[in-house]
Coordinates of C-alpha atoms and ligand atoms in Angstrom, one line a residue:
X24 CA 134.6 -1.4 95.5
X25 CA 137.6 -0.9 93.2
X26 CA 138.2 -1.9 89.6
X27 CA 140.8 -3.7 88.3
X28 CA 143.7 -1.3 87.9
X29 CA 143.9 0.4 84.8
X30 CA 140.4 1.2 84.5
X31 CA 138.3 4.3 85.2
X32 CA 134.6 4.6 85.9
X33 CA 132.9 8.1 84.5
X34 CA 129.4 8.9 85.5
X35 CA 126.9 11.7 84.9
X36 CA 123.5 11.3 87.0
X37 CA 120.1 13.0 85.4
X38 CA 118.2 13.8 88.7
X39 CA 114.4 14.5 88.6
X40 CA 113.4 16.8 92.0
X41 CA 109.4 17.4 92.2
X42 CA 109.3 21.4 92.5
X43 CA 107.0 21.8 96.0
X44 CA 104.2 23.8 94.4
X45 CA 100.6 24.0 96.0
X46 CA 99.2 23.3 92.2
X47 CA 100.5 21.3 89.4
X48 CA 102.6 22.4 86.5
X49 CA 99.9 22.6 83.6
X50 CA 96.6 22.7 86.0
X51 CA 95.2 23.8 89.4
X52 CA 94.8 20.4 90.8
X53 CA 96.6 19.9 94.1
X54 CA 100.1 17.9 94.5
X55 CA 101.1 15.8 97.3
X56 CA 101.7 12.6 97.9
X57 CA 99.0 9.6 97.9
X58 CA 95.3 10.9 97.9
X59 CA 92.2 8.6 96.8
X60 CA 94.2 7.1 93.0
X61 CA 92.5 9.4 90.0
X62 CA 91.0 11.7 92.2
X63 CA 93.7 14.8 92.0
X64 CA 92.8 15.0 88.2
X65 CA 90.8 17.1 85.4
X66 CA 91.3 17.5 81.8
X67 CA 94.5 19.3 81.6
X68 CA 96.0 16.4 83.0
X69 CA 94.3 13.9 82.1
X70 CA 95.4 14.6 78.5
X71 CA 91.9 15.6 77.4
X72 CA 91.5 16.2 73.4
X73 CA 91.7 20.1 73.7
X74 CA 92.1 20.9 77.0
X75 CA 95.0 23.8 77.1
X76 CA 97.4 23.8 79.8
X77 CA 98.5 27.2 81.4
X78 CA 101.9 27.2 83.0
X79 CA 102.4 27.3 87.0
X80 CA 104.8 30.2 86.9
X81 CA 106.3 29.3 90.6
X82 CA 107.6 26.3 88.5
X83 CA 110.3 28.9 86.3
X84 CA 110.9 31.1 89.6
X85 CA 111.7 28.0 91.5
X86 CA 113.7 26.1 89.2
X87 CA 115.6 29.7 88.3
X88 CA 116.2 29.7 92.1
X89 CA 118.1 26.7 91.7
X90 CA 120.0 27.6 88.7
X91 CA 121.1 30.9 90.2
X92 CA 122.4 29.0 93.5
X93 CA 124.2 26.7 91.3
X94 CA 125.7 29.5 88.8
X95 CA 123.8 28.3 85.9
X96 CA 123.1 30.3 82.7
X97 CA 119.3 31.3 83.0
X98 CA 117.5 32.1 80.0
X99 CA 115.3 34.9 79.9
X100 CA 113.2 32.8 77.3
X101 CA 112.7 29.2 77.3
X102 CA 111.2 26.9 75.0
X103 CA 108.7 24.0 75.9
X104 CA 108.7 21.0 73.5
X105 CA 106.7 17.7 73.4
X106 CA 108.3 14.4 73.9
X107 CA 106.4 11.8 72.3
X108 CA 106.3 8.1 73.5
X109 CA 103.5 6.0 74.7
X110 CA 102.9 4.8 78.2
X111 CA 99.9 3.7 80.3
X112 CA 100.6 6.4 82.9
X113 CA 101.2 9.2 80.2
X114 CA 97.6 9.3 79.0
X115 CA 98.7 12.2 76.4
X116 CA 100.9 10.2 74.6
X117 CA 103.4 12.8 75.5
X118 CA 105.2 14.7 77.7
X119 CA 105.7 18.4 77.8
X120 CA 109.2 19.0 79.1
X121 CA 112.2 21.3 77.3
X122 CA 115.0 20.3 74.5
X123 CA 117.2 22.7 72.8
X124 CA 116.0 25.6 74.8
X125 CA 116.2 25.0 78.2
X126 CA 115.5 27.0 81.5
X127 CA 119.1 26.7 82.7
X128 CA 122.8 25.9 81.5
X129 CA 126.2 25.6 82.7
X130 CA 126.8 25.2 85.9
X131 CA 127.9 23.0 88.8
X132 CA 127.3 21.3 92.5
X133 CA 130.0 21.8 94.4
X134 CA 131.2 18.8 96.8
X135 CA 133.7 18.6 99.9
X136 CA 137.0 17.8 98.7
X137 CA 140.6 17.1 100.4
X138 CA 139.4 19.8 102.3
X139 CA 138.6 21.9 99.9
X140 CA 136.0 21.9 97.2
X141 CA 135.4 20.2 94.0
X142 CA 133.1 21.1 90.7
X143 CA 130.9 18.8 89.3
X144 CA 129.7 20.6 86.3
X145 CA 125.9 20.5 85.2
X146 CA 124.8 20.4 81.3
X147 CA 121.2 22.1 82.1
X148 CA 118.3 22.2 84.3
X149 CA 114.9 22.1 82.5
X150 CA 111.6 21.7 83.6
X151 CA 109.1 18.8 82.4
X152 CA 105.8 17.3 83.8
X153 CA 105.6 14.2 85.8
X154 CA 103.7 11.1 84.5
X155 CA 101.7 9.1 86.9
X156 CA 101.9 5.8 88.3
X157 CA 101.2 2.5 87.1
X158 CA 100.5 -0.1 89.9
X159 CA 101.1 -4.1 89.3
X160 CA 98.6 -5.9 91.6
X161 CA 97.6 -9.4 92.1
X162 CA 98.0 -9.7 87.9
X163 CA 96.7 -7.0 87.1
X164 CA 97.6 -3.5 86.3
X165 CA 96.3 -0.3 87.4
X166 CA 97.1 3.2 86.5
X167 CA 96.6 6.5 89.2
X168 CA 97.3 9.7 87.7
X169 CA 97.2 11.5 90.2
X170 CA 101.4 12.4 90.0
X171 CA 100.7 13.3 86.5
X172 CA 101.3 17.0 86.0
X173 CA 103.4 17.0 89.0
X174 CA 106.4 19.9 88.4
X175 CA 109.8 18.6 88.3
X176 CA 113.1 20.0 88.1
X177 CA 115.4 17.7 85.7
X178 CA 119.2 18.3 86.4
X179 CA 121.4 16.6 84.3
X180 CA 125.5 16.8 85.4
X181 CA 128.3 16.5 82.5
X182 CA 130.1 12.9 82.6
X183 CA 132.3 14.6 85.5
X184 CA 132.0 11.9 88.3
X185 CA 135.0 9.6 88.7
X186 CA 133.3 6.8 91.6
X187 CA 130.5 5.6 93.5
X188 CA 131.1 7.5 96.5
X189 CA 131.4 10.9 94.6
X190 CA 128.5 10.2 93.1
X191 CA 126.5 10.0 96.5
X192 CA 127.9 13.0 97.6
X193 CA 127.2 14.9 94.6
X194 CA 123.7 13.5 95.3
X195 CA 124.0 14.1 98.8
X196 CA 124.7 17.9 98.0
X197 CA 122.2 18.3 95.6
X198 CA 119.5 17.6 98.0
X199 CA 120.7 19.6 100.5
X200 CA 120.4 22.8 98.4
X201 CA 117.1 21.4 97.5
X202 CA 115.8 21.1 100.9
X203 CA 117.7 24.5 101.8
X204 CA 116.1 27.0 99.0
X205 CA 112.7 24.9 99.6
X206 CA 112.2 23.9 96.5
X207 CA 112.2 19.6 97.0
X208 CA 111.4 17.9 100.0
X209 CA 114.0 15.5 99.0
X210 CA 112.2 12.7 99.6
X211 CA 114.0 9.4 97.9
X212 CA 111.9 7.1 98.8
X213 CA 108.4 8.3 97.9
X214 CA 109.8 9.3 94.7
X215 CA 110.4 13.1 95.2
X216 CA 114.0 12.8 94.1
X217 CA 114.7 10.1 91.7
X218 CA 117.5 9.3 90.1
X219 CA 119.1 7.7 86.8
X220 CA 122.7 7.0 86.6
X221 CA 124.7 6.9 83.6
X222 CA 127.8 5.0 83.7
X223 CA 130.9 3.8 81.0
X224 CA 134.5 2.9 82.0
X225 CA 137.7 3.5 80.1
X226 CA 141.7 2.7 80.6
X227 CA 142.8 5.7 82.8
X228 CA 144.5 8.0 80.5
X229 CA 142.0 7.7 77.8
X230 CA 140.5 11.0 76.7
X231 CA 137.6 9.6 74.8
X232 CA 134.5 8.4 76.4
X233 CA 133.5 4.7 76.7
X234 CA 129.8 3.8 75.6
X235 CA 127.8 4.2 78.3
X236 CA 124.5 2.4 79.9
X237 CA 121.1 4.0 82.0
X238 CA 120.6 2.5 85.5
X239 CA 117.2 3.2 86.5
X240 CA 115.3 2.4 89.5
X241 CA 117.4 3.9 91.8
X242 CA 115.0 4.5 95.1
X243 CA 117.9 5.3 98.0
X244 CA 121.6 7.0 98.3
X245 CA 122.8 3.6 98.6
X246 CA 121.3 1.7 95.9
X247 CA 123.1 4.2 93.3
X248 CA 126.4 3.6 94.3
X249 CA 125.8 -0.1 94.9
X250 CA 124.4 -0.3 91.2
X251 CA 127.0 2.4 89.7
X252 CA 129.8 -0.2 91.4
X253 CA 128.1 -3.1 89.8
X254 CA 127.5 -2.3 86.3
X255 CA 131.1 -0.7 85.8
X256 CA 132.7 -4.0 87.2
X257 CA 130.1 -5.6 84.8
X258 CA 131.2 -3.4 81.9
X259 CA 135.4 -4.1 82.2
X260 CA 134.5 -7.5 82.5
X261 CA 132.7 -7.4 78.9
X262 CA 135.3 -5.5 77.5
X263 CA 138.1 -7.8 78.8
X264 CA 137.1 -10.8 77.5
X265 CA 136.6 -8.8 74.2
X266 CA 132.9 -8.2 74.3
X267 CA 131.4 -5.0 73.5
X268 CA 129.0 -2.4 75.8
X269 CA 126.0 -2.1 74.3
X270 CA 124.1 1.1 74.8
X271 CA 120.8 0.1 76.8
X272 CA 118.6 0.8 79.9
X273 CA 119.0 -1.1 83.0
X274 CA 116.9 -1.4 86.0
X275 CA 118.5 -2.1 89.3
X276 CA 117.4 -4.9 91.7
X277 CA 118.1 -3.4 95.6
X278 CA 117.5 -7.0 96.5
X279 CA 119.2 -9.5 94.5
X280 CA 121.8 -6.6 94.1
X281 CA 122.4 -6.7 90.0
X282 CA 120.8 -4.7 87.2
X283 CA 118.8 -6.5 84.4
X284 CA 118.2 -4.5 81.0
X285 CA 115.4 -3.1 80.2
X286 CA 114.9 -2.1 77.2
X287 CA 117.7 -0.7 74.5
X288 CA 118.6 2.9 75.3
X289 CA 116.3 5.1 73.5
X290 CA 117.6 7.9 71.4
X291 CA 116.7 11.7 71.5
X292 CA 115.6 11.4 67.5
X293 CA 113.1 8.5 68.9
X294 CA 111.1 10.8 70.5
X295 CA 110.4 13.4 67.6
X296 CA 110.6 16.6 70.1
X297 CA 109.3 19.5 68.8
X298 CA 108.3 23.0 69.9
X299 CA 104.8 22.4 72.0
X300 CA 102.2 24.6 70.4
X301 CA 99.7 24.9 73.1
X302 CA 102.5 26.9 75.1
X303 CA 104.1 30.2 74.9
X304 CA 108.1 30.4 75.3
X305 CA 108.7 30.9 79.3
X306 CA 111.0 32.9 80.7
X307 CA 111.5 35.5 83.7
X308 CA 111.8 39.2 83.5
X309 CA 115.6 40.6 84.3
X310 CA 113.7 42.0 86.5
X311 CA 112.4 39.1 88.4
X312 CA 116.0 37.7 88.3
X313 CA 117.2 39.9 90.1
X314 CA 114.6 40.0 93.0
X315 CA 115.8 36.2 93.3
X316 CA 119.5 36.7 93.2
X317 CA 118.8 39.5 95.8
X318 CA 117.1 36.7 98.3
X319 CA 119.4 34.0 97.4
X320 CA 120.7 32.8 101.1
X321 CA 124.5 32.2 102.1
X322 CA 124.8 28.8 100.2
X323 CA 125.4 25.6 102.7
X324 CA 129.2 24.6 102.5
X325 CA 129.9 28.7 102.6
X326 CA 128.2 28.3 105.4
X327 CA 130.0 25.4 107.0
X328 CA 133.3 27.2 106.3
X329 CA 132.0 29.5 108.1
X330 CA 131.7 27.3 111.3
X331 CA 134.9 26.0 110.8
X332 CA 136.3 29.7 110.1
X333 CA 134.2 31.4 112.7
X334 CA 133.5 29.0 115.3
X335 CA 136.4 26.4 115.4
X336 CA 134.7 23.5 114.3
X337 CA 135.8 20.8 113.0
X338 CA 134.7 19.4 109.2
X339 CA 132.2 16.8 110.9
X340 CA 130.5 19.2 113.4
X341 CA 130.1 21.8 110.9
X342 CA 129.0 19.4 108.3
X343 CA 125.8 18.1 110.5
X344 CA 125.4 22.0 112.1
X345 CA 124.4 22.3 108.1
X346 CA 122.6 19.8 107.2
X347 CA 119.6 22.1 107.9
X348 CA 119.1 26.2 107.3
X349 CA 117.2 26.3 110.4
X350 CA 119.6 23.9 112.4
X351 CA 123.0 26.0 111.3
X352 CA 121.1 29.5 112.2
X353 CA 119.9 28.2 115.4
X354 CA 123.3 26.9 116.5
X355 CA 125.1 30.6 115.4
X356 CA 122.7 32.2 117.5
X357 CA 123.4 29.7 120.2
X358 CA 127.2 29.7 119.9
X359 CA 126.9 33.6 120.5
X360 CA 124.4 33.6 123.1
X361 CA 126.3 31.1 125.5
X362 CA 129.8 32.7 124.5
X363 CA 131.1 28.9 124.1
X364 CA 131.0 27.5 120.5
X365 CA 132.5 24.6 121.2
X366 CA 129.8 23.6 124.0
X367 CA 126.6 24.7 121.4
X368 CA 128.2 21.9 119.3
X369 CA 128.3 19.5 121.7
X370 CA 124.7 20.2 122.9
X371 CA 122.9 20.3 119.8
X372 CA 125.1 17.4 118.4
X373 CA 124.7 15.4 121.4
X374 CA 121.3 15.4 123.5
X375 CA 119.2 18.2 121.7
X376 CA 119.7 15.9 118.7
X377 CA 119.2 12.9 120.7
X378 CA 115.5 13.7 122.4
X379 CA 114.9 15.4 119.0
X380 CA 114.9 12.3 117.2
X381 CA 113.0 10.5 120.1
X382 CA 110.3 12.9 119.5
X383 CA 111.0 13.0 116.1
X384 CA 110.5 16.6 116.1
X385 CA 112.0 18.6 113.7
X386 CA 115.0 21.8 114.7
X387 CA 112.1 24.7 113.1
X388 CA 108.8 23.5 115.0
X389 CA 110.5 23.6 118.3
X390 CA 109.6 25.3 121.8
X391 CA 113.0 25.5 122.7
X392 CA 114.7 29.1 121.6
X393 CA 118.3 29.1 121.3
X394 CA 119.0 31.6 123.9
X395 CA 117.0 29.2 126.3
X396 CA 119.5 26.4 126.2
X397 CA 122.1 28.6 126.1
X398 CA 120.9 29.5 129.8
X399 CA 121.0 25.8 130.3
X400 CA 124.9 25.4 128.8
X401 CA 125.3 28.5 131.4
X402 CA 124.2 26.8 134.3
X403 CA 125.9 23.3 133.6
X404 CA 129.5 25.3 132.6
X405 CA 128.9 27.1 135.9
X406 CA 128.0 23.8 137.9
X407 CA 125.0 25.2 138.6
X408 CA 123.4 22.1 137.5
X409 CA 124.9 18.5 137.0
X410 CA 125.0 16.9 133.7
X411 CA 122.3 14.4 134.5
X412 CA 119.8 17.5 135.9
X413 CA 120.7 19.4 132.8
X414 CA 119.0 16.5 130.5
X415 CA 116.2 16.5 132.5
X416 CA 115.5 20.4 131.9
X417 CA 116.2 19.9 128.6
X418 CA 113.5 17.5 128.2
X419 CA 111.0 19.9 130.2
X420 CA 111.3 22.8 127.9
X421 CA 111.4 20.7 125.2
X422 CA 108.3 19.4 126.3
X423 CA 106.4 22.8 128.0
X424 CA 109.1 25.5 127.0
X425 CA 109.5 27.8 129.9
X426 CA 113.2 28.7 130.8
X427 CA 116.1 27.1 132.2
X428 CA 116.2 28.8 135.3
X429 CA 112.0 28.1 135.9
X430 CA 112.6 24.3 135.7
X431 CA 115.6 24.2 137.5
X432 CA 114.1 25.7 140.4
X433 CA 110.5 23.5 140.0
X434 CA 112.0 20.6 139.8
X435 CA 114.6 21.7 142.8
X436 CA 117.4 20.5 140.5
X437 CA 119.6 23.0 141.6
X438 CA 123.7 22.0 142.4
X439 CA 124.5 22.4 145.5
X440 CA 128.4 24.3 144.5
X441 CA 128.3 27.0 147.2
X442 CA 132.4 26.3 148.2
X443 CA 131.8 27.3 152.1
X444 CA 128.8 25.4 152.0
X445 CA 130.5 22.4 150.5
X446 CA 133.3 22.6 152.9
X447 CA 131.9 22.7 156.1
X448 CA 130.2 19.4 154.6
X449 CA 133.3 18.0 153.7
X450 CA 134.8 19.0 157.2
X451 CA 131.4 17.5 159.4
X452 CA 131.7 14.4 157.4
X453 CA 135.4 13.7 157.6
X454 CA 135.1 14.1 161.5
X455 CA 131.9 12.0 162.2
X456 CA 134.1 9.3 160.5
X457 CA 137.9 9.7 162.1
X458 CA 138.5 5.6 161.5
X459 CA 138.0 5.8 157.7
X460 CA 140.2 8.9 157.6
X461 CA 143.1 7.3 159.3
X462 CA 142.6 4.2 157.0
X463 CA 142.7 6.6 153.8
X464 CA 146.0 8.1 155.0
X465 CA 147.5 4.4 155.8
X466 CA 147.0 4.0 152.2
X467 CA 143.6 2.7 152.0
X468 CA 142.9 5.1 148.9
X469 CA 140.0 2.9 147.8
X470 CA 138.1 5.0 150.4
X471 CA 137.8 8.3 148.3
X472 CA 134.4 6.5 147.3
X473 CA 133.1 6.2 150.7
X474 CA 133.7 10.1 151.1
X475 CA 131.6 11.3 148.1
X476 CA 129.0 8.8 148.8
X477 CA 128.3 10.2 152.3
X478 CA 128.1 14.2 150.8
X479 CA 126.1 12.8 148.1
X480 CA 123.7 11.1 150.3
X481 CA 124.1 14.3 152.6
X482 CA 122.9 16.6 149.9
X483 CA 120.5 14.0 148.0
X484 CA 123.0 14.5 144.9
X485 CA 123.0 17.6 144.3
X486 CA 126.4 18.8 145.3
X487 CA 129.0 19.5 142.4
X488 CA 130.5 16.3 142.4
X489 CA 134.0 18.3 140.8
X490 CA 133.8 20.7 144.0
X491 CA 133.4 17.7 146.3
X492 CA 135.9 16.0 145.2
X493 CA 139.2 18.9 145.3
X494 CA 137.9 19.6 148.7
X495 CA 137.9 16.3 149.5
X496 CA 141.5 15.5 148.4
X497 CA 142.2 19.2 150.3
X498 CA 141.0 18.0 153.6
X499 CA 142.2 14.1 153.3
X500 CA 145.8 14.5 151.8
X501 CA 146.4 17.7 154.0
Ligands
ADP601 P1 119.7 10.8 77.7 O1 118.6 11.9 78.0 O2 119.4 10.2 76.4 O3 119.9 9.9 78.7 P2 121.8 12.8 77.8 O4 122.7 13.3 76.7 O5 120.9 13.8 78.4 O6 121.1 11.6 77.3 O7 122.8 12.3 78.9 C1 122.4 11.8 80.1 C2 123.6 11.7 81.1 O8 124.5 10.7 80.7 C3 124.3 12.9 81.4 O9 124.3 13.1 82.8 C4 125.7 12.7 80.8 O10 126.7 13.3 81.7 C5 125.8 11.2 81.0 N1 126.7 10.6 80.0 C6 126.8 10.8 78.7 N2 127.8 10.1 78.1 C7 128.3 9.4 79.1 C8 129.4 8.4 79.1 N3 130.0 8.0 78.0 N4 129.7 7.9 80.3 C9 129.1 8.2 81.4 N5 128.1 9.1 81.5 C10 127.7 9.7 80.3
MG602 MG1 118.7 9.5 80.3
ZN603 ZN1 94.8 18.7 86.5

């Protein structure tokens, strides 16, 4: 997508991440998603008259955890405040989230860029309650709170995104640190990570910001950009045939690909904040800071420079080695068990990840150690075994663990690259078959084939089909 030239697009995204806590934010009852609808309730969240809620304190220690690997501001005292509207699935007529006094501030998610890195900075992180779901059925309407209470993480970025696709990748990244400190499973399409995008366009040069309009709705990477694309090429055309961008809420249709509004764009005054009285400030000892800026790990681009630094690899090996803590650690410990960093790549890039997702089995609950397939790289660099016998004991410790050596000998997979061995072959068969060797010489070169296929069939397949083939040429072009 481009827009006419001239114009600019400038978004800021306000991302909600559900904190993974055993318990909800206000209560004990249990997160997760599904469960029998209503049954993962009580008072508390409910929205009972006098029922008190009590905060979850992994809630601040996780959503500090973030802030500190983003290089937020994080306050050792935080306020809570109410936000008042009225929805069916908010049965307390409000929501307890933060306003003026948020957890975190400042800030920013750092994204690939010409091969370097850029900032997108972050106006604050806060933490808020989720509401719970209302469900449209058959003509009617039915509410499950069971989400309500949930935790979540609201991260809001400054209006520092210039197009679609940095927008995905600032997504993209997001997550991944998500996923990476285990706070967020991630997940986009049961709602885990849910995303509102806030889009305006101006003539490139312009300093001051064009009015801007809330998509909503937004259930996949894709559908945000799609609907980002959309409602900017939407916007120029209002202002170029001299209309006027109203300020409103939009919800995005994945299928008919357009955005309808929703409702006019609600303003912070609209929802009378104010300080919640049933909670104390919140806040984390220095103390406790520090114990979490101690553990904080090696964040994930430092550590694909690393690969690419370290191990030679280039930006899209390192990039998927990273996707995953556990998949980056396992590769450096395979890269440095089989001495060959280049070879780990290929491997887990290639058929580890390919009968991984067959199973779909995930990198951390495997059998497989990484200093078991580095025995198996081992034995295929040394053509031990052949490329085809390698997969094969791949899939048997995937499947039963046990090493490489164990399955190559039980399954009697072993190559047969023993150089005398091989070349007395190559010397029996070339003499049982004197016509085809005086053809070959004549110039009949088509009959190379014939020569491996007898050793193969000698040796049922196992010899080292590069060792056959330079004797071969050795014996036939002497
Ligand atoms: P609200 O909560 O009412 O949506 P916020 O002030 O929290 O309002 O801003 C929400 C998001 O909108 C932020 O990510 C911010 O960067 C973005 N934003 C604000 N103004 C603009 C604009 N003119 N164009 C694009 N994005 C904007
Ligand atoms: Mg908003
Ligand atoms: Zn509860």
């Amino acid at each position: 997508m481009s827009l006419p030239s001239g114009w600019e697009m400038v978004i800021g995204l306000e991302v909600h991440a559900q904190i993974h806590t055993r318990s909800k934010i206000f209560c004990a009852c249990p997160t997760g998603f599904g469960g029998e609808a209503n049954s993962r309730t009580c008072p508390v969240c409910l929205g009972m008259p006098g029922a008190l809620p009590v905060l979850n304190r992994r809630v601040l220690e996780m959503t500090a955890l973030l802030g500190l690997a983003l290089g937020s501001r994080v306050a050792l005292r935080s306020q809570l405040a109410r936000k008042n509207y009225f929805y069916p699935d908010l049965p307390k007529g409000y929501q307890i989230s933060q306003y003026d006094q948020p957890l975190c501030e400042g800030g920013a998610v750092e994204i690939p860029f010409e091969g370097g890195r850029r900032k997108i900075a972050l106006t604050r992180i806060h933490i808020e309650e989720d509401a719970g779901k209302n469900i449209h059925l058959d003509g009617r309407s039915l509410v499950d709170l069971n989400r309500c209470g949930t935790a979540l993480a609201e991260i809001v970025s400054e209006p520092d995104m210039r197009s679609p696709d940095e927008a995905r990748e600032y997504l993209g990244r997001l997550r991944q640190l998500l996923l990476w400190l285990g706070i967020s499973d991630g997940n986009m399409e049961e709602g885990s990570l849910r995303c509102d995008a806030n889009v305006s366009v101006r003539h490139v040069g312009d300093t001051e910001l064009g009015q801007r309009t809330e998509l909503k709705n937004l259930n996949s990477f894709r559908a945000v950009a799609a609907a980002l694309a959309f409602e900017a090429e939407r916007q120029v055309a209002v202002l170029e045939s001299g209309g006027k961008v109203e300020k409103v809420t939009l919800l995005w249709d994945a299928h008919e690909k357009r955005s309808r509004p929703l409702r006019g764009k609600e303003e912070s005054k609209d929802y009378r904040y104010f300080p919640e009285p049933d909670l104390l400030p919140a806040g984390l000892s220095e103390g406790e800071l520090s114990t979490l800026v101690a553990g904080l790990p090696a964040s994930p681009l430092d550590r694909l420079d690393s690969l690419m630094e370290n191990h030679d690899l280039d930006f899209y090996e390192a990039d998927i080695l990273t996707r995953e803590r556990a998949m980056v650690d396992f590769f450096e410990l395979l890269a440095e068990a089989c001495g060959d960093s280049k070879a780990a790549s290929r491997w887990m890039l290639g058929e580890l990840a390919r009968q991984l997702n067959d199973r779909v089995q995930n990198i951390e609950d495997l059998k497989l150690r990484p200093d078991s397939l580095a025995e198996l790289i081992v034995l295929e660099r040394d053509g031990k075994l052949s490329g085809l016998a390698a997969k094969s004991v791949l899939e048997k410790m995937l499947e039963e663990g046990g090493s490489a050596n164990e399955w190559m000998e039980r399954l009697d997979l072993a190559q047969l690259s023993d150089a005398g061995e091989l070349a007395n072959l190559v010397k029996s068969v070339l003499e049982a078959n004197p016509k085809e060797v005086e053809r070959y010489r004549g110039g009949r070169k088509k009959l190379f084939g014939f020569f491996v296929g007898e050793i193969m069939s000698a040796t049922k397949g196992k010899a080292d089909p590069k060792e056959v083939g330079r004797l071969l040429r050795e014996g036939l072009d002497a």
